[in-house]
Coordinates of C-alpha atoms in Angstrom, one line a residue:
X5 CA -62.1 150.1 58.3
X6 CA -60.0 146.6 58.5
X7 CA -64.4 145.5 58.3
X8 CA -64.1 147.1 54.7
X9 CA -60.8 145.6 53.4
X10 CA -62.3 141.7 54.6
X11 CA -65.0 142.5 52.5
X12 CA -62.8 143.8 49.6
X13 CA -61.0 140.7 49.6
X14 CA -62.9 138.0 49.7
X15 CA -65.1 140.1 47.0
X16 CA -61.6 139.7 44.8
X17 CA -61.5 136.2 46.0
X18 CA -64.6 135.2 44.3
X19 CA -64.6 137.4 41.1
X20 CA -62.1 134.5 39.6
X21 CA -64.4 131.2 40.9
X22 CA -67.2 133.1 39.5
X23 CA -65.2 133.2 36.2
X24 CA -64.6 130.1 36.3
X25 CA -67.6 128.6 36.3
X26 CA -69.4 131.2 34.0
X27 CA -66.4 129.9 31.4
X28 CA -67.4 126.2 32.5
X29 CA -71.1 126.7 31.7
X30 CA -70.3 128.3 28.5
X31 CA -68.2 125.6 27.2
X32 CA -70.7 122.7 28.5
X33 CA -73.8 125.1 27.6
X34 CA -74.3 122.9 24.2
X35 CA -75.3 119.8 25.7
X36 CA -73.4 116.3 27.0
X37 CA -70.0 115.2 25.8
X38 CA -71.5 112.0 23.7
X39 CA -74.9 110.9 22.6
X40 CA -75.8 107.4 22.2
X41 CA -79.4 106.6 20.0
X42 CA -80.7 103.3 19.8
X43 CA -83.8 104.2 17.3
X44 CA -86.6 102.9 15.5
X45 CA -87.8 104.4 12.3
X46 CA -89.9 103.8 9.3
X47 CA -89.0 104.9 5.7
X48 CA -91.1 104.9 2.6
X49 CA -91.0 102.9 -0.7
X50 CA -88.4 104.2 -3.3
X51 CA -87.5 103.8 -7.1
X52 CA -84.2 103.0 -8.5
X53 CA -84.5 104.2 -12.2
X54 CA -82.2 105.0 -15.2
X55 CA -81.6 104.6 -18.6
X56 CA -80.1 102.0 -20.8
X57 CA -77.9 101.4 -24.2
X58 CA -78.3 98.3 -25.3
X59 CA -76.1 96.8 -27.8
X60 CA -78.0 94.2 -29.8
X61 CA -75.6 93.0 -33.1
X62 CA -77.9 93.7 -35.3
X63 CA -79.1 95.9 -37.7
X64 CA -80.0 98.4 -35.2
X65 CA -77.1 98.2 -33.0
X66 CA -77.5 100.2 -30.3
X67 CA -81.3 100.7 -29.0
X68 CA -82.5 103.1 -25.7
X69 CA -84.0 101.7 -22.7
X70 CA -85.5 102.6 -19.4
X71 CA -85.8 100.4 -16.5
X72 CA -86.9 100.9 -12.7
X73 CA -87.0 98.9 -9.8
X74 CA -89.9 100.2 -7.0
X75 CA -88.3 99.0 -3.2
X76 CA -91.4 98.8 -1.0
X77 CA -91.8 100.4 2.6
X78 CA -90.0 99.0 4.8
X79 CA -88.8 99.5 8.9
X80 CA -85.3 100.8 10.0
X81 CA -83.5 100.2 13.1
X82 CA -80.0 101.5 14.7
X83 CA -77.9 103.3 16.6
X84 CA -76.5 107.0 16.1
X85 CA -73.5 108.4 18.3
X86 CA -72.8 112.1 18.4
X87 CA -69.7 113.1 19.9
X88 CA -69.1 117.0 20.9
X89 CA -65.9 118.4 19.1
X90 CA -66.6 122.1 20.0
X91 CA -68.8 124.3 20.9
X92 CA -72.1 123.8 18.8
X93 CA -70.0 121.1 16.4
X94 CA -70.3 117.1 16.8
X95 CA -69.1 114.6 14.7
X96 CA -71.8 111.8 14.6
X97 CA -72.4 108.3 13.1
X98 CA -74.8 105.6 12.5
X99 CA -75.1 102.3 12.0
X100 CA -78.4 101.3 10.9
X101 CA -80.7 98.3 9.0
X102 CA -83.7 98.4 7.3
X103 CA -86.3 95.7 5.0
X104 CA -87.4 96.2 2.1
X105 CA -90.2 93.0 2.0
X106 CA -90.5 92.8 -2.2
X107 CA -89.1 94.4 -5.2
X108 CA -91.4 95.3 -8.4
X109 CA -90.6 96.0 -12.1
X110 CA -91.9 96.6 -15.6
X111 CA -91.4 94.9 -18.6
X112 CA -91.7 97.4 -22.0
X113 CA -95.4 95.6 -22.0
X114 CA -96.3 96.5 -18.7
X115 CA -96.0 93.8 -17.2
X116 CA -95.1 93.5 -13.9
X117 CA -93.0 91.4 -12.3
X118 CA -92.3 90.7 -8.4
X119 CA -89.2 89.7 -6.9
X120 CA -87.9 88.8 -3.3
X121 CA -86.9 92.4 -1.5
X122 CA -83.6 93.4 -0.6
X123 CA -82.0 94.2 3.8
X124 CA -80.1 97.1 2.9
X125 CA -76.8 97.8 5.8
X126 CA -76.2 101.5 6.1
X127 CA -73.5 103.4 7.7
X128 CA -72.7 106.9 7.6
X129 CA -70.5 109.5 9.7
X130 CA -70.1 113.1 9.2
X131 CA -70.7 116.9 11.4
X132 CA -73.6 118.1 12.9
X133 CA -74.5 121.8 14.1
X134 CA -76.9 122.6 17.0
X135 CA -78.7 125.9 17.2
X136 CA -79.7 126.0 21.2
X137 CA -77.6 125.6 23.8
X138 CA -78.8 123.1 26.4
X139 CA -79.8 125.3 29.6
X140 CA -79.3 124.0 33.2
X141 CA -81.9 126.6 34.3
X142 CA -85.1 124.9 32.2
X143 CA -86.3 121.8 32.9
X144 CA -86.9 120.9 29.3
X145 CA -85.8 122.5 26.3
X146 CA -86.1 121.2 22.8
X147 CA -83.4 121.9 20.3
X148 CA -82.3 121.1 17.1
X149 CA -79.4 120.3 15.0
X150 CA -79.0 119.9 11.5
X151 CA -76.2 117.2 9.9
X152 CA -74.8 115.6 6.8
X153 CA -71.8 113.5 5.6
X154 CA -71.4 110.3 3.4
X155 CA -73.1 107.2 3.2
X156 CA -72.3 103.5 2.6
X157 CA -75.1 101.0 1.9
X158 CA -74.6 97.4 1.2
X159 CA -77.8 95.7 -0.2
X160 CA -78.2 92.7 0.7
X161 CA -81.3 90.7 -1.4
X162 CA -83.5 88.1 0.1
X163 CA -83.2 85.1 -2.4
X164 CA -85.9 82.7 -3.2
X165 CA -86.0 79.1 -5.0
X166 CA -89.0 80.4 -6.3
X167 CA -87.2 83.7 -8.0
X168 CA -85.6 83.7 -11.4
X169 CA -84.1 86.8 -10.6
X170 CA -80.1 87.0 -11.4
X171 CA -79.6 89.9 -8.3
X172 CA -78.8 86.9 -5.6
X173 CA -75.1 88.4 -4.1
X174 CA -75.2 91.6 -2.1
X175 CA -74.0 94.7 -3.6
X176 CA -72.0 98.0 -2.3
X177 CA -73.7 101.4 -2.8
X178 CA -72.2 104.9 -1.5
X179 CA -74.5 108.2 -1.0
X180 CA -74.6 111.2 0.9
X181 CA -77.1 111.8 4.1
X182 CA -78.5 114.9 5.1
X183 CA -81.2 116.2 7.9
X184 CA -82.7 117.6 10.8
X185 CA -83.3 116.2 14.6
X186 CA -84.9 117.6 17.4
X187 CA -84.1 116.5 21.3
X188 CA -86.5 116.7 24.4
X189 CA -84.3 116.3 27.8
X190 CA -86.5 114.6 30.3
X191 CA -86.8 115.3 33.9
X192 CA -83.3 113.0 34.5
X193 CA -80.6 115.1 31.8
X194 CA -79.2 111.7 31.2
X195 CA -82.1 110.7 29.0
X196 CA -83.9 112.6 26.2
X197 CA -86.6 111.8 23.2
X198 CA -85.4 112.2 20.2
X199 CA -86.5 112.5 16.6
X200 CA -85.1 112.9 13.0
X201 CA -85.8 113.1 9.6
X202 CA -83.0 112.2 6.9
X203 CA -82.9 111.6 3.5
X204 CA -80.5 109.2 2.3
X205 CA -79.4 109.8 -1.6
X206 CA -78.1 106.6 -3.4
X207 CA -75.6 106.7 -6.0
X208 CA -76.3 103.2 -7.2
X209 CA -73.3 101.3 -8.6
X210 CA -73.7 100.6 -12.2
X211 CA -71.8 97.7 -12.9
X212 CA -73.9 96.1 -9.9
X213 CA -76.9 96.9 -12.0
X214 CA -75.7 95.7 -15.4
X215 CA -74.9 92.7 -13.6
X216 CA -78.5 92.7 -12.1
X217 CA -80.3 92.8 -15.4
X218 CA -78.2 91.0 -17.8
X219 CA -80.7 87.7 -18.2
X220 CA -84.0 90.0 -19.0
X221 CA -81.8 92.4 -21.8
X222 CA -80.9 88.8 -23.1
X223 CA -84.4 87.6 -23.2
X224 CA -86.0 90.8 -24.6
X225 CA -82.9 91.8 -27.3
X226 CA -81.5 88.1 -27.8
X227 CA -78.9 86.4 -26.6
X228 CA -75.6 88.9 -28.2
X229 CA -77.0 91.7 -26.3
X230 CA -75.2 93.9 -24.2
X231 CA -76.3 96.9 -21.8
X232 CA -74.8 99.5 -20.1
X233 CA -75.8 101.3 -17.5
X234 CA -76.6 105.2 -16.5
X235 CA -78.3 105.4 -13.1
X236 CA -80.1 108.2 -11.5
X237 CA -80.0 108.7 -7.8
X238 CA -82.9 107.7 -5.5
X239 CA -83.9 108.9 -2.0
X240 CA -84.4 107.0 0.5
X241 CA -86.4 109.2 3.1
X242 CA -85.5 107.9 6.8
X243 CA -88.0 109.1 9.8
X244 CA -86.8 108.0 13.0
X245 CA -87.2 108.2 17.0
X246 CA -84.8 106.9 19.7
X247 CA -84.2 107.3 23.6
X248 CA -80.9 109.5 23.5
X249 CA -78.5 108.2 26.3
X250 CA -76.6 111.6 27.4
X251 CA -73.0 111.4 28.7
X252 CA -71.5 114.4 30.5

């Protein structure tokens, strides 16, 4: 009988260490504490386009024009950080650069025109929501997360003696990121491949612009004209692949 009650107790004695760590593994089930992402990417060429009002003095004050700017394809390299907040919900960051080698245009003959490229600085933060937890039990898992948040981009152009162009001081642009990721936990836990794909949308600044292409509205409306700006957004489309350092 006393054989009975032993086994009663310690049974009662390990019902709340049980608990515990079922509540520890629940809480820790959606992966390490922090993230750290040095990547390498590549992102695709991209237009920056919009329309114009140009005031002339003339006879026909104001006239309508459309311009566009075509950024070639260029690399991107950074770092993202992803700290847990709770549960499936991280706060994450990024600080990245990327080259874009020329810049092309068209006149309203068709001509085009090539100027030096522009190194654009991007930072962004914002949340990011997984949608598998990260299992102790497999040895590899791959899950997913999807994320979003502003952006800030300062563009920075690559001047040349050789260029007539008037865009030679950097410029601040703000935007919104959004996108998907995927992670691969290797054999070590500490370690994992990882890939993402983001789009970047640019709200250009406008006085920036105006600034930009003040010589060629002189040189095709005369020397009184005047322009003002109204930009559409661009993408900028970011795919991207880093060794994710996990910290527990």
């Amino acid at each position: 009988m006393k054989r009975h009650w032993l086994v009663a107790l310690a049974a009662l004695a390990t019902v709340p260490a049980i608990a515990s760590a079922q509540m520890r593994g629940v809480d820790e089930g959606w992966g390490p504490k922090l993230r750290a992402t040095p990547f390498l990417g590549w992102s695709p060429g991209f237009e920056s386009a919009g329309n114009l009002a140009v005031s002339t003095g003339g006879t026909n004050p104001i006239q309508g024009a459309e311009y566009s700017f075509d950024y070639a394809p260029g690399p991107i390299t950074g770092v993202n950080l992803e700290a847990r907040a709770h549960g499936r919900f991280s706060a994450v960051g990024m600080l990245a650069w990327s080259s874009r080698g020329r810049t092309t245009s068209r006149d309203d003959d068709g001509f085009l025109f090539e100027e030096p490229g522009s190194d654009f600085w991007i930072a962004r933060v914002g949340g990011l929501m997984r949608f598998r937890e990260d299992s102790d039990l497999q040895l590899r898992r791959l899950n997913a997360a999807v994320f979003a948040g502003p952006a800030f981009l300062r563009e920075v152009p690559e001047t040349s003696i050789f260029s007539s162009s008037a865009f030679d001081s950097a410029r601040n642009h703000w935007g919104v990121s959004f996108g998907a990721e995927g992670e691969l936990p290797f054999a070590n836990k500490m370690f994992a491949l990882h890939a993402a794909f983001e789009d970047i949308v640019i709200f250009w600044d406008e006085t920036s612009l105006q600034q930009r292409m003040d010589g060629s509205i002189r040189a095709s409306f005369g020397d009184l004209a005047a322009a003002e700006v109204d930009a559409d957004h661009s993408h900028m489309f970011v795919l991207r692949v880093g060794l994710s350092v996990r910290f527990r």
